[in-house]
Structures are given as C-alpha cells and as structure tokens.
Amino acid sequence: MFPSRFDYKSPTSLEEAISLLSAHEDAKVLAGGQSLIPMMKLRFAAPAMLVDINNIPGLDQHGAQSDGSYRIGALVRHADLEKSKTLGDHQPTIAAAAPLVADPIVRTRGTFVGSVCHADPQGDWASCMVALDGSIVAQGPNGRRTIAVDEFVAGPFQTVLAADEIAVEAIIPPASGTRKGGYLKLERRVGDFATAGVALSLEMSGSTVAKAGIGLTGVGSATISATEAAAALVGSSLDDATVDAAAEAAAAATSPRSDHRGSADYKRHIVATFVRRLLAQHQPAEAKVA
Amino acid sequence: MTLFEEVPVTTTDEIPVRRVEMRVNGETRAANIEPRLLLAHLLRNGLQLTGTHTGCDTTNCGACTVLFDGQPVKSCTVFAVQADGHDITTVEGLATASELHPIQEGFKDEHGLQCGFCTPGMMLSAKALLDENPNPTEDDVRWALSGNLCRCTGYQNIVKAVLWAAEKLRHDAPADAPADDGGEA
Ligand SMILES: Cc1cc2nc3c(=O)[nH]c(=O)nc-3n(C[C@H](O)[C@H](O)[C@H](O)COP(=O)(O)OP(=O)(O)OC[C@H]3O[C@@H](n4cnc5c(N)ncnc54)[C@H](O)[C@@H]3O)c2cc1C
Ligand code: FES
Ligand code: FES
C-alpha cells in the first residue's frame, strides 16, 4: 500500500517546524508515525505536507523537575519509558503502562505525546494522563500554552491543537504526598488495543489517600475519568468497603460496547476487578484482614 | 488557427523528490525518492535487498522488521526519506561472505523456521535483544519477539534458536571484552 502523494520537510528547530505548519495548508506533524503512517497507507489520512519533527533536538528527554513535576518531551518513545530505570520511582502509573502499549517494535518509534495527540479513545496513555491530571504544552507562532488533558482531547481523534501548533511536552503535576499507582490492561494478544484498561494514581499522606485519579481505557467512546470512584477513595485508608465502593463506581462510569473483544458486561466486570487488584497492592496489611 | 490545435500537456502538480543517503549493512547507498516511498519498498524494490519481507503491510506482523540505528522498526511503517543519514541493517547484513551469523546458525541448528517468511524479522528483533542483553532468559526472548508473528513454528524452536545464539555469542566473545551496556543514555 502506498499513501497518496505528499511533500516532506524535516526541520531542525521548533520555530522552523511551526512556520512550515503556518505556511502550508493541510500539513501534519509526523512523530513516531505508528498511527499516522498506517492511516495514510489506508488513505484515511492524506496530508499534503508532512513536517517530520524527529530531527529537532531537545525533545527526547523525560524526567522529574525541581518543582516535583514530571516532563515527557515530544520525542520520548514508548520504549524509552519502558526501559527507563528511574521512571518507576517517580511515575509508577506510567511505568506500569509502558510495556503494555502496542508491541516491542512499535514501541521503539511511537511516542507518548504523539499518542495523546492521536486521541484514540482506545489509547493507553490518555487514561494515564487523565488519572494523573496531566497537561500538554503546545507551542505555536504566538508562544506556548498549557492545556489540561480533558480540555486537550476534543473528541475521538480530535484535539484542540491549532493547525500550526506542536505539542512539545506532557507535564504531570507534582504529587501532594507519596505517589503510588499502576496500570492494568486486558489484551487478547500482544499489540492489541485494550479490551479494558485501568490507570490508577494515588497520592498518599501516610496511610490516608490525599488525592486519587482513575482513567479507563476502551470502555466507552472516549477515555473515561472515573471521578466518583476516585472521590470515594479520598480520605480513606483503602479499607475493603472503600475498595468495593470504588470498584463498583468505576464499573458504573463505563459505557462499553459488546464487540469482538468481549461483551459489555464482561468489560464492566473487568474494570471492577482491575480497580480492586490495583488498590489491593496499596492496602495496608491491617485493612486487608479487616 | 483551425477549430482544433493540440497543445502539450502541462501539469501543475510537481512531484516532490528527495535525495537520500544512508548506510545499509555498512555500505553507503544514495537514491532519489518520493517521500511517500516506504523503507520496505526502498530496500526490496530499490536496493534489491529482498530478504526483508512484507507480510501484512498493516504494521501488525513484524515480518518487515529491520534495524534503524540498531533499534528494530517495522520498515512498512517508516518512510524511506526518514532513513536519510541513518544506519539500516537488514537480514543480508547478518552473515559475512564466508560465515553465518550465530543467530542464523541457531535458527538452522534448532529448526527455528519452517516456511521462513517471518525469519528475517525474527532474527533482527533477536539481534537487537542480544546487542542489549547478551544473557537473556527465556521470558526475555519471548518478550522481545512478541511483536513478530510466526504462522508455522509455534515459536518453541525460535526461542530455542535465540537462546542457542546467545550462548554461542557469549562463548565466542573474548572473556575480557567490556560488557555492552546497550547504549542506555
Ligand atoms: C500494531 C499497533 C498496535 C498498537 N497498539 C497500541 C496500544 O495497545 N495502545 C496504544 O495506546 N496505542 C497503540 N498503538 C498506537 C501507538 O501507540 C502510536 O505510537 C501512537 O498512537 C501515536 O504516536 P506516534 O508518535 O507514533 O504518532 P504519529 O503516528 O506520528 O502521529 C499521530 C497523530 O498525532 C499527531 N501528532 C503526533 N505528535 C504530535 C506533536 N508532537 N504535536 C502535534 N501533533 C502531533 C500527528 O500529526 C498525527 O495526527 C498501536 C499502533 C500499532 C501500529
Ligand atoms: S509487513 Fe510490516 S508489520 Fe507486517
Ligand atoms: S516459519 Fe513460517 S511464518 Fe514463521
């Protein structure tokens, strides 16, 4: 399969890339290409111009900042996150999800930020961003703006980015307390999108939950923020009754479709089970006995 | 002028062409290409390196896997123009004129292939693994190859072949060679 004809530029600075996007109608950013190139081959996308950002230096870094936030540059690949030795200490939710995105070969090219920009309701990273209250920093001709993920994603495969804006990094805000969390995904085989996935973020003050976030993958027409389930956790020490209430609330927040990956009931059941499993990892010993 | 006069065809659509230069299996190769040419097609049709197979052409099977600066990529899902200035290794780059690569020997010895269609991609994913981790467990091998599909073997012998190659490579490596850290930044 061949994509339809397009012109190609590979700028070496963000400013140059942005002016190319401004100057050309129907131009698109090419990051890892692991969603865009398959779509172009199927001719679901036919941009007239690709602005390849892979040669722009400085976008391939991720790490904790002095203010406690965590930044992920636009060229950080899924595999960079998977292989990082330090990510898990700062961002357990992202570290748990990284090995579960796509397959090992796709992970060497595909990017975290590109995935959020692609805004696929089945995408694993959007759920992590929702659970962690993340934002995207966009740069355009008039400078930078920071957009919270729930505002950033405007619908399936749609974002609020202007045609001449580039998402330069994702930011996870600092935790108020000790950060805990995880990601569980049910997939039929490696490389499949989630039958159901749950991203959990906890910020603990001692054994009490100070803040919580839960993002759900593949169980609705968009990434779901299970706000009631997360609210049920706050102030608790993750006793069994609270865990049950959160699991039920998360399942109730879904609107899954029955399809080749499973029935709606099955997916709802998986969401409740995953919430219980993720929380069980962080229950204090005495709560489990109670 | 009569009622009819034929005029030369003109087109306003200019075909974009880029000159690219890359190292393929250690040799510098240059070509003029359209940006929409995929790396798999440059290798197979342009450079006649037909060891790289295209199985699904939809980014699912891994048969087209080559190494891009040492990392496995699906060459049906990278534009050839993106390889400009980079290092590409295909299955043709594994053996030397007189000797098979230990990974190839492993596939031969352990019967790691039947029809052979998936084999070049499998071997390149295996090479990327062994370059980074010379002493993998069986689970490491299965994990590293999980993006490469095989319709014939049931994978058992492929895993054995890679473990065989790992051992051979460790045995062949001089004892005092510094351990490769896999290029971690
Ligand atoms: C076989 C296969 C299995 C997969 N499985 C999964 C899975 O299980 N879970 C999952 O979450 N994903 C999965 N994916 C998708 C994969 O994670 C992609 O890497 C990701 O969706 C897109 O990231 P990319 O860097 O490849 O972006 P591209 O393909 O380069 O771009 C995608 C879109 O985002 C835009 N874009 C990208 N970066 C920017 C930027 N910095 N600024 C502005 N716009 C930008 C592009 O213009 C394009 O519209 C799979 C893909 C394949 C091929
Ligand atoms: S041919 Fe490229 S992944 Fe199947
Ligand atoms: S040997 Fe036939 S597909 Fe793997």
XYZ file of C-alpha atoms and ligand atoms in Angstrom:
536
model
C 0.000 0.000 0.000
C 1.209 3.498 -0.820
C -0.003 6.727 0.746
C -1.128 9.427 -1.632
C 1.483 11.953 -2.702
C 2.759 14.456 -0.146
C 5.667 16.797 0.318
C 8.056 16.322 3.222
C 10.163 18.597 5.410
C 12.418 17.696 8.299
C 13.119 20.925 10.165
C 15.795 21.070 12.870
C 14.150 23.624 15.143
C 10.667 24.081 16.616
C 10.439 27.606 15.178
C 11.138 26.312 11.677
C 8.609 23.496 12.121
C 5.913 25.902 13.295
C 6.489 28.289 10.377
C 6.228 25.338 7.965
C 2.900 24.375 9.564
C 1.717 28.012 9.291
C 2.797 28.341 5.665
C 1.245 25.116 4.358
C -2.377 24.283 4.332
C -3.134 20.684 5.164
C 0.244 19.971 6.782
C 0.588 17.390 9.545
C 3.187 16.677 12.205
C 4.977 13.321 11.874
C 6.268 11.974 15.205
C 6.648 8.190 15.647
C 4.393 7.623 12.646
C 2.937 4.481 14.210
C -0.636 5.757 13.917
C -0.280 8.331 11.130
C 1.590 6.157 8.579
C -0.869 3.220 8.798
C -3.727 5.725 8.359
C -2.014 7.317 5.353
C -1.427 3.905 3.786
C -5.131 3.134 4.163
C -5.824 6.664 2.851
C -7.843 7.572 5.911
C -5.410 10.479 6.068
C -3.898 12.264 3.058
C -1.990 15.347 4.232
C -0.343 17.441 1.505
C 2.735 18.025 3.633
C 4.426 16.160 6.473
C 6.528 18.098 8.949
C 8.781 15.445 10.486
C 9.808 16.540 13.994
C 12.253 13.645 14.526
C 15.312 15.794 13.750
C 14.508 18.533 16.257
C 16.978 18.302 19.159
C 15.925 18.519 22.805
C 12.542 16.795 22.584
C 13.700 13.313 23.580
C 14.105 13.874 27.338
C 11.895 12.843 30.225
C 12.421 13.360 33.925
C 11.458 14.836 37.282
C 11.807 18.615 37.561
C 12.898 20.617 40.599
C 9.271 21.667 41.241
C 8.241 17.994 41.538
C 6.512 17.852 38.163
C 7.463 15.226 35.572
C 8.013 16.191 31.937
C 7.915 13.951 28.884
C 9.245 15.503 25.649
C 7.536 15.031 22.283
C 10.141 12.543 21.020
C 10.199 10.258 24.068
C 9.307 6.832 22.677
C 7.202 4.211 24.433
C 10.395 2.092 24.632
C 12.352 4.901 26.352
C 9.746 4.851 29.116
C 9.630 1.045 29.220
C 13.432 0.773 29.584
C 13.918 3.684 31.985
C 15.486 2.655 35.298
C 14.197 5.696 37.215
C 10.683 6.311 35.844
C 9.026 3.845 38.254
C 10.301 5.743 41.322
C 8.541 8.908 40.150
C 5.657 7.754 37.963
C 4.513 4.199 38.809
C 1.350 4.508 36.677
C 3.296 5.397 33.519
C 5.995 2.804 34.256
C 3.335 0.082 34.562
C 1.635 1.073 31.296
C 4.747 1.449 29.113
C 5.359 -2.284 28.460
C 1.655 -2.773 27.647
C 1.390 -0.238 24.809
C 1.416 -1.873 21.338
C 4.298 -4.336 20.691
C 8.067 -4.051 21.212
C 8.763 -2.947 17.616
C 6.053 -0.266 17.547
C 7.340 0.930 20.930
C 10.779 1.836 19.511
C 9.160 4.511 17.284
C 5.801 5.527 18.781
C 5.805 8.468 21.191
C 3.880 9.222 24.401
C 2.954 12.736 23.262
C 2.054 11.579 19.723
C -0.282 9.047 21.235
C -2.087 11.721 23.286
C -2.273 13.909 20.119
C -3.736 10.994 18.167
C -6.597 10.993 20.751
C -7.655 7.420 20.090
C -10.302 6.520 22.715
C -8.515 3.147 22.946
C -5.129 4.737 23.683
C -3.446 3.691 26.918
C -1.567 6.942 27.548
C -4.670 9.133 27.607
C -6.009 7.109 30.573
C -2.733 7.612 32.431
C -2.848 11.343 31.681
C -6.442 11.532 32.968
C -5.599 9.630 36.179
C -2.545 11.817 36.782
C -4.186 15.172 35.886
C -1.608 15.704 33.132
C -1.350 18.577 30.660
C 0.092 19.123 27.215
C 2.313 22.101 26.425
C 1.622 23.372 22.914
C 3.855 25.791 21.022
C 2.605 27.939 18.144
C 3.592 31.170 16.376
C 2.500 33.175 19.439
C 4.337 31.139 22.059
C 3.362 28.375 24.446
C 0.180 27.431 26.266
C -0.541 24.614 28.715
C -3.727 22.614 28.176
C -5.194 20.134 30.687
C -5.742 16.732 29.082
C -9.539 16.754 29.497
C -9.645 20.023 27.544
C -6.944 18.930 25.101
C -8.921 15.964 23.759
C -11.956 17.354 21.959
C -13.396 14.018 20.799
C -12.325 10.766 19.184
C -9.168 11.529 17.131
C -9.621 15.248 17.777
C -7.687 17.730 19.872
C -7.836 21.490 20.393
C -4.384 21.968 18.824
C -4.369 24.648 16.128
C -3.011 23.632 12.708
C 0.244 25.477 13.408
C 0.753 24.249 16.973
C 3.097 21.455 18.057
C 2.703 19.556 21.311
C 6.192 19.899 22.748
C 5.807 18.011 26.013
C 3.462 16.424 28.526
C 3.544 17.551 32.150
C 2.467 15.508 35.164
C 1.951 17.848 38.125
C 3.763 17.263 41.438
C 2.141 14.857 43.925
C 0.758 16.088 47.222
C 2.255 13.238 49.238
C 3.762 9.914 48.226
C 2.855 8.897 44.711
C 1.539 5.362 44.138
C -0.359 3.792 41.296
C -0.408 1.308 38.471
C -1.931 0.270 35.171
C -3.687 -2.952 34.253
C -4.732 -3.849 30.717
C -6.538 -6.875 29.348
C -5.487 -7.562 25.758
C -6.263 -10.546 23.560
C -2.650 -10.719 22.413
C 0.454 -8.512 22.384
C -0.095 -5.497 20.146
C -3.863 -5.425 20.512
C -5.679 -2.419 21.878
C -7.238 -2.849 25.328
C -10.351 -4.955 25.860
C -10.381 -2.876 29.037
C -7.682 -0.933 30.870
C -7.491 0.876 34.210
C -4.976 3.577 35.196
C -4.781 4.346 38.912
C -2.991 7.225 40.608
C -2.858 7.646 44.404
C -1.214 10.413 46.393
C -0.813 9.143 49.959
C -0.366 11.095 53.154
C 0.812 8.302 55.435
C -1.768 5.556 55.029
C -4.521 8.009 54.019
C -5.374 8.795 50.417
C -4.921 12.547 49.849
C -5.759 12.552 46.154
C -6.786 9.894 43.624
C -7.358 9.593 39.896
C -8.747 6.730 37.804
C -8.671 6.638 33.981
C -10.445 3.915 31.965
C -9.375 2.652 28.520
C -11.556 1.011 25.879
C -14.849 1.025 27.775
C -16.634 3.974 26.158
C -16.493 6.255 23.149
C -13.799 8.313 24.885
C -11.217 7.912 27.623
C -13.195 7.953 30.882
C -12.237 9.755 34.061
C -13.938 7.783 36.850
C -14.278 10.799 39.127
C -16.814 9.303 41.561
C -14.692 6.213 42.042
C -11.634 8.376 42.702
C -13.570 10.630 45.105
C -14.680 7.563 47.091
C -11.021 6.818 47.854
C -10.029 10.242 49.165
C -9.700 10.392 52.950
C -9.832 6.604 53.290
C -7.093 4.161 54.201
C -8.240 1.814 51.455
C -10.332 -0.438 53.703
C -12.246 -3.210 51.957
C -15.571 -1.357 51.965
C -13.981 1.663 50.257
C -12.226 -0.508 47.704
C -15.532 -2.223 46.869
C -17.337 1.102 46.551
C -14.637 2.455 44.204
C -14.691 -0.692 42.072
C -18.473 -0.507 41.703
C -18.368 3.242 40.954
C -15.688 2.735 38.283
C -17.715 -0.007 36.599
C -20.799 2.238 36.701
C -18.850 5.030 34.945
C -18.245 2.878 31.847
C -20.402 2.602 28.738
C -18.765 -0.297 26.908
C -19.950 -1.825 23.657
C -20.191 -5.547 23.048
C -17.779 -6.349 20.234
C -15.149 -8.849 19.097
C -13.132 -8.111 22.249
C -15.934 -9.079 24.638
C -19.430 -8.295 25.869
C -20.282 -5.041 27.621
C -20.945 -6.935 30.877
C -17.596 -8.673 30.674
C -15.749 -5.379 30.171
C -17.582 -3.774 33.101
C -16.656 -6.747 35.252
C -13.002 -6.455 34.210
C -12.933 -2.767 35.158
C -14.239 -3.521 38.680
C -11.767 -6.404 39.043
C -8.816 -4.288 37.877
C -9.699 -1.453 40.275
C -9.767 -3.990 43.148
C -6.458 -5.547 42.078
C -4.693 -2.211 41.707
C -5.944 -0.966 45.066
C -5.105 -4.248 46.819
C -1.438 -3.562 46.043
C -1.635 -0.431 48.185
C -3.881 -1.607 51.029
C -2.165 -1.556 54.396
C -1.821 -5.072 55.869
C -4.443 -4.494 58.602
C -7.068 -3.232 56.117
C -6.802 -6.473 54.168
C -7.562 -8.512 57.309
C -10.497 -6.339 58.348
C -5.757 28.539 -36.116
C -8.187 25.780 -37.058
C -11.014 24.590 -34.854
C -8.637 22.248 -33.089
C -4.988 22.523 -32.092
C -3.329 20.026 -29.811
C -1.205 21.570 -27.068
C 1.450 19.950 -24.872
C 0.201 18.538 -21.612
C 1.242 20.622 -18.642
C 0.750 19.708 -15.027
C 0.729 21.977 -12.039
C 1.408 19.077 -9.665
C 5.121 18.917 -9.157
C 6.291 15.543 -7.966
C 8.370 16.050 -4.844
C 11.701 14.230 -4.971
C 14.347 13.995 -2.264
C 17.908 12.759 -2.439
C 18.701 10.475 0.477
C 21.911 8.860 1.599
C 22.064 6.144 4.224
C 24.251 3.290 5.357
C 22.682 -0.062 4.554
C 24.514 -3.047 6.038
C 27.598 -0.866 6.390
C 27.632 0.407 2.803
C 26.650 3.955 1.848
C 23.723 3.989 -0.581
C 22.102 7.044 -2.183
C 18.845 7.413 -4.087
C 16.360 9.952 -5.388
C 12.971 9.058 -3.974
C 9.464 10.354 -3.454
C 8.763 10.983 0.242
C 5.838 8.559 0.174
C 8.127 5.605 -0.600
C 8.228 3.254 2.381
C 11.541 1.975 3.706
C 10.467 -1.623 2.990
C 9.959 -0.742 -0.682
C 13.249 1.130 -0.979
C 15.061 -1.912 0.410
C 13.200 -4.559 -1.583
C 12.480 -2.863 -4.899
C 15.066 -0.095 -4.994
C 18.116 -1.767 -3.486
C 17.064 -5.330 -4.391
C 17.510 -6.468 -0.797
C 14.593 -8.879 -0.895
C 15.432 -10.550 2.414
C 13.161 -8.019 4.100
C 9.659 -9.453 3.733
C 6.360 -7.624 3.792
C 3.715 -9.831 5.370
C 0.705 -7.756 6.352
C 1.652 -4.257 5.144
C -0.523 -3.002 8.038
C 2.032 -2.743 10.899
C 0.841 -5.935 12.561
C 3.146 -8.861 11.738
C 6.767 -7.732 12.124
C 7.989 -9.645 9.027
C 9.395 -6.378 7.636
C 11.487 -5.641 10.747
C 14.905 -4.079 10.095
C 17.282 -2.281 12.460
C 17.225 1.521 12.326
C 20.300 2.780 14.217
C 20.293 -0.589 15.983
C 16.617 -0.478 17.035
C 14.013 -2.758 15.452
C 11.412 -0.918 13.335
C 8.654 -2.106 11.016
C 10.020 -0.952 7.653
C 6.483 -0.908 6.191
C 5.743 1.877 8.693
C 8.746 4.179 8.252
C 9.190 6.402 5.196
C 12.457 5.796 3.332
C 13.154 9.541 3.448
C 13.278 9.280 7.254
C 16.284 6.959 6.985
C 18.359 9.740 5.411
C 21.640 9.868 7.335
C 20.855 6.769 9.379
C 22.154 3.212 9.679
C 19.954 0.384 8.430
C 20.634 -3.311 8.971
C 18.685 -5.929 7.027
C 18.965 -9.706 7.235
C 21.540 -9.543 4.422
C 23.789 -7.674 6.863
C 23.972 -10.512 9.387
C 26.190 -13.046 7.615
C 29.673 -12.358 6.314
C 30.791 -13.694 2.918
C 32.002 -16.948 4.445
C 30.135 -17.346 7.732
C 26.592 -17.325 9.009
C 25.839 -15.090 11.972
C 25.390 -17.101 15.207
C 21.690 -16.136 15.173
C 21.371 -17.688 11.707
C 23.281 -20.751 12.868
C 20.918 -21.016 15.831
C 17.835 -20.965 13.581
C 19.441 -23.679 11.429
C 20.551 -25.850 14.331
C 17.365 -25.580 16.392
C 14.964 -25.717 13.416
C 13.751 -22.179 14.145
C 11.954 -21.896 10.819
C 9.563 -23.743 8.572
C 8.388 -21.603 5.644
C 10.918 -18.905 6.567
C 8.686 -15.944 5.857
C 8.858 -14.475 9.367
C 12.524 -15.434 9.849
C 14.360 -12.259 8.732
C 12.210 -10.123 11.045
C 12.600 -12.597 13.909
C 16.371 -12.602 13.508
C 16.630 -8.803 13.551
C 14.442 -8.489 16.659
C 16.677 -11.171 18.190
C 19.810 -9.228 17.203
C 18.509 -6.057 18.866
C 17.796 -8.060 22.025
C 21.194 -9.769 22.149
C 23.053 -6.500 21.447
C 21.359 -5.018 24.503
C 21.170 -8.099 26.719
C 23.725 -10.832 25.954
C 22.342 -13.095 28.672
C 18.558 -13.178 28.220
C 16.160 -15.536 29.989
C 13.565 -17.466 28.008
C 10.994 -14.867 29.120
C 13.211 -12.024 27.861
C 13.390 -13.727 24.453
C 9.632 -14.284 24.275
C 9.024 -10.665 25.298
C 11.464 -9.256 22.710
C 9.940 -11.342 19.913
C 6.323 -10.685 20.877
C 5.874 -8.204 18.009
C 6.924 -10.787 15.389
C 4.260 -13.241 14.275
C 5.006 -16.744 13.016
C 2.307 -18.855 11.408
C 4.304 -22.087 11.280
C 6.563 -22.983 14.148
C 4.572 -22.387 17.315
C 7.566 -20.271 18.436
C 9.140 -23.014 20.574
C 12.124 -23.577 18.300
C 12.524 -19.879 17.551
C 13.021 -19.235 21.266
C 15.490 -22.132 21.455
C 17.364 -20.749 18.431
C 17.812 -17.341 20.044
C 18.959 -18.857 23.350
C 21.393 -21.027 21.363
C 22.755 -17.938 19.625
C 23.063 -16.048 22.924
C 25.187 -18.830 24.337
C 27.338 -19.064 21.203
C 27.899 -15.298 21.183
C 28.880 -15.303 24.876
C 31.224 -18.205 24.251
C 32.789 -16.523 21.204
C 33.225 -13.158 22.920
C 36.694 -12.657 24.404
C 36.420 -13.074 28.190
C 37.862 -9.620 28.935
C 35.594 -7.760 26.487
C 33.763 -4.926 28.229
C 30.065 -5.677 28.729
C 27.894 -3.778 26.279
C 25.587 -1.514 28.266
C 23.103 -1.446 25.401
C 23.669 2.250 24.807
C 21.487 3.462 27.718
C 21.660 7.214 27.997
C 0.257 -2.616 15.757
C -0.017 -1.424 16.609
C -0.523 -1.604 17.883
C -0.781 -0.510 18.706
N -1.264 -0.749 19.955
C -1.487 0.299 20.789
C -1.952 0.074 22.120
O -2.122 -1.061 22.555
N -2.195 1.151 22.904
C -1.960 2.431 22.468
O -2.174 3.364 23.225
N -1.507 2.673 21.224
C -1.277 1.635 20.384
N -0.813 1.882 19.104
C -0.594 3.274 18.672
C 0.824 3.731 19.027
O 0.922 3.866 20.428
C 1.228 5.058 18.376
O 2.614 5.187 18.584
C 0.580 6.300 18.924
O -0.819 6.210 18.887
C 0.920 7.528 18.087
O 2.170 8.035 18.412
P 3.205 8.374 17.251
O 4.353 9.062 17.911
O 3.506 7.144 16.505
O 2.389 9.466 16.429
P 2.128 9.719 14.822
O 1.641 8.461 14.234
O 3.396 10.292 14.277
O 1.043 10.815 14.932
C -0.286 10.553 15.334
C -1.113 11.839 15.218
O -0.734 12.793 16.200
C -0.191 13.967 15.591
N 1.000 14.320 16.375
C 1.968 13.456 16.799
N 2.868 14.102 17.552
C 2.483 15.396 17.586
C 3.022 16.545 18.228
N 4.127 16.484 18.987
N 2.373 17.733 18.074
C 1.235 17.798 17.325
N 0.674 16.729 16.706
C 1.291 15.538 16.837
C 0.104 13.591 14.158
O 0.000 14.709 13.299
C -0.953 12.553 13.882
O -2.167 13.166 13.574
C -0.546 0.805 18.248
C -0.029 1.001 16.967
C 0.229 -0.091 16.139
C 0.762 0.133 14.778
S 4.666 -6.095 6.793
Fe 5.306 -4.559 8.162
S 4.407 -5.245 10.009
Fe 3.654 -6.714 8.600
S 8.339 -20.014 9.684
Fe 6.569 -19.700 8.513
S 5.794 -17.857 9.367
Fe 7.380 -18.343 10.709
